[in-house]
PDB file of C-alpha atoms in Angstrom:
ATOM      1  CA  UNK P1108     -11.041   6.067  14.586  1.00 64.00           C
ATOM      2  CA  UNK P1109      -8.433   3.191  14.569  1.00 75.00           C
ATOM      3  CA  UNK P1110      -5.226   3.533  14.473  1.00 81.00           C
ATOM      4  CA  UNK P1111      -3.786   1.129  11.386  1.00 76.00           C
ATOM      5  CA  UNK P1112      -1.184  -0.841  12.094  1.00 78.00           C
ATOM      6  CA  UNK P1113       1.323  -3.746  10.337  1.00 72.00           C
ATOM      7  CA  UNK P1114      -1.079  -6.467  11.533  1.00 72.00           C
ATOM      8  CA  UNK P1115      -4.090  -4.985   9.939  1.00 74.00           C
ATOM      9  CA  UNK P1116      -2.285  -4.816   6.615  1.00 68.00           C
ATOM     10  CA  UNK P1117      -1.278  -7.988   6.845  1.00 64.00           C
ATOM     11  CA  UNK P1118      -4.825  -9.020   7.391  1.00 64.00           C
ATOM     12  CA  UNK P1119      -5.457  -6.904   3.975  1.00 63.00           C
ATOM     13  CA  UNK P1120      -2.331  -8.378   1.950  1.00 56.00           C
ATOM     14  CA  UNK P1121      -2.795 -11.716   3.305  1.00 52.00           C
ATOM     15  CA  UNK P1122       0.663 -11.791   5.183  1.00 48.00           C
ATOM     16  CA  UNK P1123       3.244  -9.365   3.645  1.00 53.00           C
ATOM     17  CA  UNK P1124       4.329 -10.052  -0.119  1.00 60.00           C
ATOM     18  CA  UNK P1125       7.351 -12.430  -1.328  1.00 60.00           C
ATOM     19  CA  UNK P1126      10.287 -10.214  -2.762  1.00 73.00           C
ATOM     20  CA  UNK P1127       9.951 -12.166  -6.015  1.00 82.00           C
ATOM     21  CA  UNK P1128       6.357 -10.852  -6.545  1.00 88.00           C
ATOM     22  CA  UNK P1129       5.331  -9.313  -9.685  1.00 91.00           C
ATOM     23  CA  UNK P1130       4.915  -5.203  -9.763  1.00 92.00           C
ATOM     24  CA  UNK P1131       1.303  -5.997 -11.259  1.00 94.00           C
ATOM     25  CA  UNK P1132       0.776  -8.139  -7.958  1.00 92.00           C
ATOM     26  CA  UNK P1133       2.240  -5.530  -5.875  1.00 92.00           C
ATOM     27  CA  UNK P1134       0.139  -2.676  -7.335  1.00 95.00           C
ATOM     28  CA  UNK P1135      -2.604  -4.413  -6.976  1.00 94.00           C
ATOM     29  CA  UNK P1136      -2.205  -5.025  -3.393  1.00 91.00           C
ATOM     30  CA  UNK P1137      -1.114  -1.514  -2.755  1.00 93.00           C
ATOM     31  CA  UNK P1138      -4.778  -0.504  -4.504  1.00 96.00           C
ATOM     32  CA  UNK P1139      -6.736  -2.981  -2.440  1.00 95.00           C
ATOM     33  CA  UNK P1140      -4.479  -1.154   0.958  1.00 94.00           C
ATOM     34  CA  UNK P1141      -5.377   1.597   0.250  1.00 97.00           C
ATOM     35  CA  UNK P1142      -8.713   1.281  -0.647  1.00 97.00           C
ATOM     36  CA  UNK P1143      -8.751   0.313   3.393  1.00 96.00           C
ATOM     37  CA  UNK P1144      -7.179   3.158   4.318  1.00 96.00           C
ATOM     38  CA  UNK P1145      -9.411   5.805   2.405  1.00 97.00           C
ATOM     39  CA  UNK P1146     -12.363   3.724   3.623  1.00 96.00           C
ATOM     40  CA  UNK P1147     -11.286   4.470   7.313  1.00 96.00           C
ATOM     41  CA  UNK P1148     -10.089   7.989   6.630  1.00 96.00           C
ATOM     42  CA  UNK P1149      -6.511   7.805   6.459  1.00 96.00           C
ATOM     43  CA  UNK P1150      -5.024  10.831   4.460  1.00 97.00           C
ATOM     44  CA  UNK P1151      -3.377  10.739   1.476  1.00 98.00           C
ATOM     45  CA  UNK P1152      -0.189  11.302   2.462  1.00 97.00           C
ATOM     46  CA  UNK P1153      -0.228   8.888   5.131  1.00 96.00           C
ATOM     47  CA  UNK P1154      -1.138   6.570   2.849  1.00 97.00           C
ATOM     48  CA  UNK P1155       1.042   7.042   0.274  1.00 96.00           C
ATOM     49  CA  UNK P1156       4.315   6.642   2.944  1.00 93.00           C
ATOM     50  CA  UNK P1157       2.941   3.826   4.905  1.00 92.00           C
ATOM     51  CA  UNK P1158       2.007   2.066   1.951  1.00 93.00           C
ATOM     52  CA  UNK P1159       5.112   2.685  -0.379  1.00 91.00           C
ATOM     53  CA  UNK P1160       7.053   1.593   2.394  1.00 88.00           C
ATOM     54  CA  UNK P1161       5.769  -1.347   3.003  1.00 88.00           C
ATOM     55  CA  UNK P1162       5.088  -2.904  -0.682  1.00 90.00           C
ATOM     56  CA  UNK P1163       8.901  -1.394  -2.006  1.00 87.00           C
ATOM     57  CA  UNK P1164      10.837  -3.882  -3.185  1.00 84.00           C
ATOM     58  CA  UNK P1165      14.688  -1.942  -2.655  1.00 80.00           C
ATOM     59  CA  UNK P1166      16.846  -2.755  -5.913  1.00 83.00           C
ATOM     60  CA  UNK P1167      13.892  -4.151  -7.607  1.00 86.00           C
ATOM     61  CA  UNK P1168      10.467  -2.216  -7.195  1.00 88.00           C
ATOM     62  CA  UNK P1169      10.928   1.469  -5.781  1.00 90.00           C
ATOM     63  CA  UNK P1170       8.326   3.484  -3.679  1.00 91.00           C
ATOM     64  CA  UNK P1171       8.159   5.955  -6.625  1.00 95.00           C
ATOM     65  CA  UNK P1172       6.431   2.412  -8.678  1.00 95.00           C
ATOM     66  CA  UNK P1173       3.836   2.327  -6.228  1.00 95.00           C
ATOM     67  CA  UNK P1174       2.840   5.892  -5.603  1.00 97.00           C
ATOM     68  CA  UNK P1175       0.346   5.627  -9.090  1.00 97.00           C
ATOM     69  CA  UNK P1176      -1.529   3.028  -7.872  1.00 97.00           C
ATOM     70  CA  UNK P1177      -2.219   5.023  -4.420  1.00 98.00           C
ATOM     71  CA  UNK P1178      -2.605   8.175  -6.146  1.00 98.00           C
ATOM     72  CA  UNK P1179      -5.686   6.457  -8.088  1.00 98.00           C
ATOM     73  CA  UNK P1180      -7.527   5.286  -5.403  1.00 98.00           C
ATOM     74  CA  UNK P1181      -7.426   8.633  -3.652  1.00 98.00           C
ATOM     75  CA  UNK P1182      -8.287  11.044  -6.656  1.00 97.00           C
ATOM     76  CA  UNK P1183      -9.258   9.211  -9.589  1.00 93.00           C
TER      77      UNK P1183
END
């Protein structure tokens, strides 16, 4: 099992996202992440705090805007 790290999603997102990106670009980046992460058998829950974390936009895009899109790749 490997252990996912910042540089892995970066290899996913293609480099970390620009603050002025668009919450349908974000969510769709979150979706592809963690597709990854469910493919290598990341929980959940992991996913959904690594993930939120790391596509929130703070003032403009919240974690709670992402969780949908993480949500749907795990269960449907």
């Amino acid at each position: 099992m490997k252990t996912l790290t910042k540089k892995m999603l970066n290899e996913v997102t293609g480099g970390g996202l620009y603050d002025d990106a668009s919450l349908e670009t974000i969510l769709e980046e979150a979706r592809k992440s963690a597709i990854m992460m469910k493919e290598i058998g990341r929980p959940y829950a992991f996913a959904e705090d690594m993930l939120t974390r790391y596509y929130s936009v703070p003032g403009r895009i919240e974690r709670e805007a992402i969780v949908p899109a993480i949500r749907e790749v795990y269960f449907g």
